Coordinates of C-alpha atoms in Angstrom, one line a residue:
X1 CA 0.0 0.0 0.0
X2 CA 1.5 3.6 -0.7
X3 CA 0.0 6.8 0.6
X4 CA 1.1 10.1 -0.6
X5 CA 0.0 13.5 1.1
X6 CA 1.5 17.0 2.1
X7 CA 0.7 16.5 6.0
X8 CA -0.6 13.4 7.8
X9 CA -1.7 13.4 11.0
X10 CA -3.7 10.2 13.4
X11 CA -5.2 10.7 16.6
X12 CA -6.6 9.7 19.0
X13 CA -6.5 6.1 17.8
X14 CA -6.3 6.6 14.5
X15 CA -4.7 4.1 12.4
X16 CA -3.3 2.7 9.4
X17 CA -2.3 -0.5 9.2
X18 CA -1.0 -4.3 6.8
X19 CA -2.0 -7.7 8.6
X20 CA -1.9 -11.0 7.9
X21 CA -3.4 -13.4 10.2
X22 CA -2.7 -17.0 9.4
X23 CA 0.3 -18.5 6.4
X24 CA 0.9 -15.4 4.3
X25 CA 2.7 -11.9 4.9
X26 CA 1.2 -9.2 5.4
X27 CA 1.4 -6.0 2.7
X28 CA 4.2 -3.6 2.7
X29 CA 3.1 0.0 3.7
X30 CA 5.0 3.1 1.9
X31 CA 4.4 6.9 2.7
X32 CA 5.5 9.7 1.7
X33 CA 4.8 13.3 3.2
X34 CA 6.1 16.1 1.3
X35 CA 5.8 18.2 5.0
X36 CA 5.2 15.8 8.2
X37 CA 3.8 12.5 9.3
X38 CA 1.8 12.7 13.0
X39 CA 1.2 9.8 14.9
X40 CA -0.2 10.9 18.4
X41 CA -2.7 9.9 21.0
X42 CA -4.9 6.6 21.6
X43 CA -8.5 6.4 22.1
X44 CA -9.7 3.7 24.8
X45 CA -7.0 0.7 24.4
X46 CA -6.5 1.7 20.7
X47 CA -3.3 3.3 19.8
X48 CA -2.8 5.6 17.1
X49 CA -0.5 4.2 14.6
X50 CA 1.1 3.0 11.4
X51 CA 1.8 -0.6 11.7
X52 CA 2.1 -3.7 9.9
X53 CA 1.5 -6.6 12.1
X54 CA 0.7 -10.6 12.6
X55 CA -1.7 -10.3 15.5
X56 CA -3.6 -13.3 17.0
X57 CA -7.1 -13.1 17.5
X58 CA -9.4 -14.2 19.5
X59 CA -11.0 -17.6 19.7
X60 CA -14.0 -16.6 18.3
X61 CA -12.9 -14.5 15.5
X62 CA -10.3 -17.6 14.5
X63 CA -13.3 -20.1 14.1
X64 CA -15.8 -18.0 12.4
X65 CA -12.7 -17.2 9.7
X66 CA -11.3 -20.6 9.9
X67 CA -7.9 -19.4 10.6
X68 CA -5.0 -20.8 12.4
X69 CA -4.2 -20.8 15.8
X70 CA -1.8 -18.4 15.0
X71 CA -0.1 -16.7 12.1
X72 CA 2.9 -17.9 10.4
X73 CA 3.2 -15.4 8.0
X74 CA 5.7 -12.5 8.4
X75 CA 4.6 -8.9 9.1
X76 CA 5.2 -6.5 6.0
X77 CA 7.8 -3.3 6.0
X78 CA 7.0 0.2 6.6
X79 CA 8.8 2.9 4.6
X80 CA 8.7 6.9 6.0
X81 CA 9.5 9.3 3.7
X82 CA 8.7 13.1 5.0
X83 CA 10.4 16.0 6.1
X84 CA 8.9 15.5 10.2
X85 CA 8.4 12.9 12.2
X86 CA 6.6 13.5 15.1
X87 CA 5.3 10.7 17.1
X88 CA 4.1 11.5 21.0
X89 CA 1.5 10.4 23.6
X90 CA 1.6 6.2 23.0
X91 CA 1.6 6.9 19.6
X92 CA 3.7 4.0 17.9
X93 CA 5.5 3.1 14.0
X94 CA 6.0 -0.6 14.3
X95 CA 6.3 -4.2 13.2
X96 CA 4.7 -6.5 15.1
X97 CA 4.5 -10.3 14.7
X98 CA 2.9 -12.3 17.6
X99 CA 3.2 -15.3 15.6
X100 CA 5.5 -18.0 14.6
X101 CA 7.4 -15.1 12.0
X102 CA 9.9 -12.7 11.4
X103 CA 8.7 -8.9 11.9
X104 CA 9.3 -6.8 8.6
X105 CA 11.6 -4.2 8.7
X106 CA 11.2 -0.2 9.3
X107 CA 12.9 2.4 7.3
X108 CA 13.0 5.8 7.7
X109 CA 14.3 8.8 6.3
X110 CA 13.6 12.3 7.4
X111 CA 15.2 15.8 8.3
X112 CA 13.6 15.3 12.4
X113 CA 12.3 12.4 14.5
X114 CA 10.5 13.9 17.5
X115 CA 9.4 11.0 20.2
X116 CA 8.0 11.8 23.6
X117 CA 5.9 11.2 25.8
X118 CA 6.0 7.1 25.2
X119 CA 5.8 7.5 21.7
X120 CA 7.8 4.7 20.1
X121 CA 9.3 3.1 17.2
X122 CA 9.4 -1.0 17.3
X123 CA 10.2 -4.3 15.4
X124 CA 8.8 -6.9 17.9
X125 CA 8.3 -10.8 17.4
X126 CA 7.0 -13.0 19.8
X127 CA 9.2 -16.2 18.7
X128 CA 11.0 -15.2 15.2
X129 CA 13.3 -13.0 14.5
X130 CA 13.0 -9.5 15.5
X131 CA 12.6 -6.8 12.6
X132 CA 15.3 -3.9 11.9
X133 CA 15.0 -0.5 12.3
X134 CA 16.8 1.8 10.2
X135 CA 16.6 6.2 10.6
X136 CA 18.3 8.9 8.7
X137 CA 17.6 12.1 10.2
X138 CA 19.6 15.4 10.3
X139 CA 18.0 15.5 14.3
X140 CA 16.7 12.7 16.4
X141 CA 15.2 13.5 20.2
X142 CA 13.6 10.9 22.2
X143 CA 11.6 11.9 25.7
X144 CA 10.4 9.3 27.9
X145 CA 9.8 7.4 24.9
X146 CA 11.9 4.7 23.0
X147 CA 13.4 2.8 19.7
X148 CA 13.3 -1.0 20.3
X149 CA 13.7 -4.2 17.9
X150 CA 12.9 -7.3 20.7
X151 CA 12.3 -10.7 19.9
X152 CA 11.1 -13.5 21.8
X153 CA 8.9 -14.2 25.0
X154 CA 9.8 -16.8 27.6
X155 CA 10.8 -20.1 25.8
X156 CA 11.3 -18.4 22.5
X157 CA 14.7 -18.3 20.7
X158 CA 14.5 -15.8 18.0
X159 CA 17.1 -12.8 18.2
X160 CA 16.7 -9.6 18.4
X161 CA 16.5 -6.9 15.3
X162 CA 19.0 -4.9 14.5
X163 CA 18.6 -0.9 15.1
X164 CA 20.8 1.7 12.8
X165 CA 20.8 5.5 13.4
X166 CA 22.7 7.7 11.0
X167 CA 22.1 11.1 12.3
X168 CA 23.5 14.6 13.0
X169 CA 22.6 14.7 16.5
X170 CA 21.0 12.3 18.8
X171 CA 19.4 12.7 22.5
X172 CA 17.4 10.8 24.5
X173 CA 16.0 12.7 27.6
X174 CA 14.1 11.2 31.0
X175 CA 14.0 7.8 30.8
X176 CA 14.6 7.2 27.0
X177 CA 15.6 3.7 25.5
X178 CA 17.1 2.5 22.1
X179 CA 17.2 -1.3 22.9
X180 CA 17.6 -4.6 20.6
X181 CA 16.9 -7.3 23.2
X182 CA 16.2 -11.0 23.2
X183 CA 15.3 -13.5 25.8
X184 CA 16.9 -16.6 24.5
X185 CA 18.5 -15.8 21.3
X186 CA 21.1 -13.9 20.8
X187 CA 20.7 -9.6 21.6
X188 CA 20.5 -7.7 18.3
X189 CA 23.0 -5.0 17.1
X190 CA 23.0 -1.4 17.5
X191 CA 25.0 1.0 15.4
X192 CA 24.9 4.6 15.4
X193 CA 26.8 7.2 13.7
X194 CA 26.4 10.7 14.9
X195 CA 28.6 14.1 15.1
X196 CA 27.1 14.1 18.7
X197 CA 25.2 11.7 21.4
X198 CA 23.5 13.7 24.2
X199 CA 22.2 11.6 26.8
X200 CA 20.2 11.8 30.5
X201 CA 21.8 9.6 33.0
X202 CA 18.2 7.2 33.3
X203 CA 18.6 7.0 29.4
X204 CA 19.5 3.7 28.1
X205 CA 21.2 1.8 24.8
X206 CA 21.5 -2.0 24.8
X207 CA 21.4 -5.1 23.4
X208 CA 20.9 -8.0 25.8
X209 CA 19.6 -11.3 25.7
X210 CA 17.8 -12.8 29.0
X211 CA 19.5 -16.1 28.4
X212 CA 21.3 -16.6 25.3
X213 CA 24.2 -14.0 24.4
X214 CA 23.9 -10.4 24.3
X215 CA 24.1 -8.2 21.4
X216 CA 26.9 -5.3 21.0
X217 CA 25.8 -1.2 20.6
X218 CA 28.5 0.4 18.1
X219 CA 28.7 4.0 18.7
X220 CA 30.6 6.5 16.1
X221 CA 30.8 10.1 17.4
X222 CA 32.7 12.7 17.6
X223 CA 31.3 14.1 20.7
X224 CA 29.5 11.7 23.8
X225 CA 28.1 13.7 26.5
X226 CA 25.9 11.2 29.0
X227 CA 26.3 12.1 32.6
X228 CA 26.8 15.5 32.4
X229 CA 25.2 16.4 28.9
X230 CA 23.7 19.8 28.0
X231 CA 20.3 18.6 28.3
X232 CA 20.2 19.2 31.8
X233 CA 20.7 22.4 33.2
X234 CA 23.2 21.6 35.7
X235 CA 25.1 23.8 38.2
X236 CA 28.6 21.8 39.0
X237 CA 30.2 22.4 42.5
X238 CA 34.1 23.4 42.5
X239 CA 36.3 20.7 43.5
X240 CA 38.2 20.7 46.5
X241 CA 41.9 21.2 46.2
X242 CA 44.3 17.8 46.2
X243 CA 47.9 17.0 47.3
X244 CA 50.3 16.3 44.3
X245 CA 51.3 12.4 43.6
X246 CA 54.0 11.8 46.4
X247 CA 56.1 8.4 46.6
X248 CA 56.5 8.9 50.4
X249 CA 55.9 7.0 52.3
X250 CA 58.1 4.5 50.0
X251 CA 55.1 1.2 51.5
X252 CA 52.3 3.2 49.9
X253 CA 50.9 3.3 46.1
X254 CA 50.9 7.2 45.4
X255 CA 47.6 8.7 43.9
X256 CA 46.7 11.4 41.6
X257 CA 43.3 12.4 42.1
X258 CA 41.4 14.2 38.9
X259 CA 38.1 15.6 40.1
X260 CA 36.4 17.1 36.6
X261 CA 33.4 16.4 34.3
X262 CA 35.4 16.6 31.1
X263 CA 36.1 12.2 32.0
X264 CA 39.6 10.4 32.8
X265 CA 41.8 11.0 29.7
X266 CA 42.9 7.4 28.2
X267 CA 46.6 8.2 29.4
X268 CA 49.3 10.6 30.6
X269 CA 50.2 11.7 27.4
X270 CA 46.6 13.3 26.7
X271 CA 46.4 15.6 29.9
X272 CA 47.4 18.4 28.0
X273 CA 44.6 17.7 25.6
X274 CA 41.6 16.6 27.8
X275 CA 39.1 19.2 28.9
X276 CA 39.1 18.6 32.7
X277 CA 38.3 22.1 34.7
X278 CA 35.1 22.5 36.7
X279 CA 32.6 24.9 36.2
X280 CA 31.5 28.0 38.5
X281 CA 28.6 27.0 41.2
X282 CA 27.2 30.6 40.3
X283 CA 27.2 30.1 36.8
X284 CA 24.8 27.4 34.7
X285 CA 26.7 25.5 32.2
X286 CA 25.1 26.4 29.2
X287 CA 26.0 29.5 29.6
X288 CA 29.7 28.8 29.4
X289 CA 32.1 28.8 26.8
X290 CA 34.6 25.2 26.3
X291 CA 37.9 26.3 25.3
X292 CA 38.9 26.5 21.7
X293 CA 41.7 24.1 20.4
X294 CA 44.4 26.5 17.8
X295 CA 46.8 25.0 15.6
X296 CA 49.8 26.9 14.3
X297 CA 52.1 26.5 11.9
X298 CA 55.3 27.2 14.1
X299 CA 55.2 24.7 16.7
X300 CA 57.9 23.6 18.9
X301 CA 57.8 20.4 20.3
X302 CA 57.6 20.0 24.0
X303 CA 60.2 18.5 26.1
X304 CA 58.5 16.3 29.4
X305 CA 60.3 17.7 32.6
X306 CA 61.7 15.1 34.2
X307 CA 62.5 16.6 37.8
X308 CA 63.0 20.1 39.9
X309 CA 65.8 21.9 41.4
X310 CA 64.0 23.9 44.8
X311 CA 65.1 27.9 44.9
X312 CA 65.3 27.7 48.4
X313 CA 62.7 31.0 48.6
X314 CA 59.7 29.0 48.1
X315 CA 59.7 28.2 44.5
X316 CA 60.5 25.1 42.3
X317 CA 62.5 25.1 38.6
X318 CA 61.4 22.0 36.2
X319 CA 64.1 20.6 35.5
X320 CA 65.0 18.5 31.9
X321 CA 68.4 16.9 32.9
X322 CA 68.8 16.5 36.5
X323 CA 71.8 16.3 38.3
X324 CA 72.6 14.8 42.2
X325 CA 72.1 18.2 43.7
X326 CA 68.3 18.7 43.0
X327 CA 65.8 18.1 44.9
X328 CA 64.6 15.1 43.0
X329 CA 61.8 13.9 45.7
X330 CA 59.5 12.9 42.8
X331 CA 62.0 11.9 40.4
X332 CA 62.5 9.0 42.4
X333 CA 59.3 7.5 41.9
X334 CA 58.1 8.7 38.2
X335 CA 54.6 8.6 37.7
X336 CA 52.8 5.9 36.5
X337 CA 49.0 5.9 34.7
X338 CA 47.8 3.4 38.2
X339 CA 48.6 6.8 39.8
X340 CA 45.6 8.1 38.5
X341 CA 42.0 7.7 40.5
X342 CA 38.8 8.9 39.0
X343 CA 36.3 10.6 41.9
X344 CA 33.0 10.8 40.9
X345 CA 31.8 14.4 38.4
X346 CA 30.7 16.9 41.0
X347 CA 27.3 18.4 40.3
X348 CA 26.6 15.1 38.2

């Protein structure tokens, strides 16, 4: 089935829908909105929706059609072409097969995906395998809503869909989920490329399996920003000062202690590079400025100190090539990346 239209919006349990309900698939659905596709509300226990599904029905329904116990056929695809995607207030875009089959698969390709409210975007099977999900959107937000391809119930084996998410920013706010679960079978796969993943700290992306083996999330990004992300307003608190890394006493493992939202640098050598800081308690952080990286052309390569010479007035020289008569406390011991202990972000 293909629908073409300049705005579409259901509510209030408004639907449209492919089924198949005992050995064949159901239809494939294709739209395409020129402006923005609206799925939103639910009236009773209906949903507003655009599905294509493999639903059993009741006993009584089954004998009066003479069909199956249940269907074996697999749900059809859905294909999203429009400019918005908003979906909000239960308001689902799935694949559902409660059947013996394979979901179909969902594609989607749009400039914004808005999802809140437990709005959501699913590929689910009962026993087969689950359905994939694929978006291409310049923007994708999730609130309290989620992106899931699950397969299986309890004594099922089929695995879980696969989810992919090519995008130009990403963010899942209160309590949002991208999951491609199993219980028995193996946990899908979830792959996402994005310039940058914002994330609330109750916000979730996994692929797990109850039983059988989990699944693996791939994430491509250039900037990650889950605990601390710009989503929430948050005011950080100023760390407290800390002692330098001392070998004395000689029986004791010395620690360097990095208290700073900007997350432990993968070794010494990027110190200089990582953003550590803290930010004002007066001051919210969206409001302030990260510092800019510059390149030159002239650069002079840096040489590591390697010890320091005490003035004898209070103040320390570094020190390149030391010689017996510095004060070479630290040189002893030089420092090691186990030096380094992470303390939890302040104000996270």
């Amino acid at each position: 089935m293909e629908i073409n239209s300049s705005n579409l919006l259901l509510q209030d349990g408004g639907t449209i829908s492919t089924s198949t309900f005992a050995s064949g698939d159901a239809g494939n659905l294709f739209i395409r909105s020129s402006e923005a596709i609206t799925i939103s509300g639910k009236y009773l226990d209906t949903l507003s929706a655009i599905s294509s599904s493999a639903p059993i029905l009741n006993e009584r329904l089954r004998t009066g059609l003479r069909l199956p116990p249940e269907p074996t056929g697999r749900a059809g695809s859905l294909t999203i072409d429009t400019q918005k995607l908003t979906i909000s207030n239960f308001g689902q875009l799935s694949v559902i097969n409660q059947g013996s089959g394979d979901a179909g698969t969902i594609n989607i390709n749009t400039d914004k995906i808005d999802i809140t409210n437990q709005g959501g975007i699913t590929a689910t099977t009962a026993v087969g395998e689950g359905g994939n999900i694929n978006l291409k959107a310049e923007n994708v937000q999730l609130n309290n809503s989620f992106i899931s391809a699950t397969a299986g119930t309890n004594g099922s084996t089929g695995n879980g869909g696969n989810i992919g998410i090519e995008t130009g920013a990403l963010i899942l706010q209160s309590n949002s989920q991208i999951t491609a679960n199993a219980f028995e079978g193996r946990g899908g796969n979830i792959k996402i490329n994005t310039p940058g993943l914002f994330a609330s700290p109750d916000s979730q992306i996994k692929a797990t399996s109850e039983r059988g083996v989990n699944g693996s999330v791939q994430i491509n990004t250039t900037q990650i920003d889950i605990a601390n992300s710009g989503i929430r307003n948050t005011v950080f608190q100023s760390p407290q000062p800390f002692n330098t890394c001392s070998p004395e006493p000689p029986n004791l493992p010395s620690e360097l202690t990095i208290s700073a939202k900007g997350g432990l640098p993968a070794s010494l050598d990027d110190l200089s590079s990582t953003t550590l800081g803290w930010t004002d308690s007066s001051v919210p952080i969206s409001s302030q400025q990260l510092p800019q990286s510059t390149q030159t052309d002239n650069t002079e390569n840096i040489v590591v100190a390697q010890g320091w010479r005490n003035n004898g007035d209070g103040t320390v020289n570094f020190v390149i090539t030391p010689d017996p008569s510095d004060d070479m406390g630290a040189y002893s011991s030089p420092l090691k990346s186990s030096c380094i202990k992470r303390v939890p972000d302040v104000g996270g």
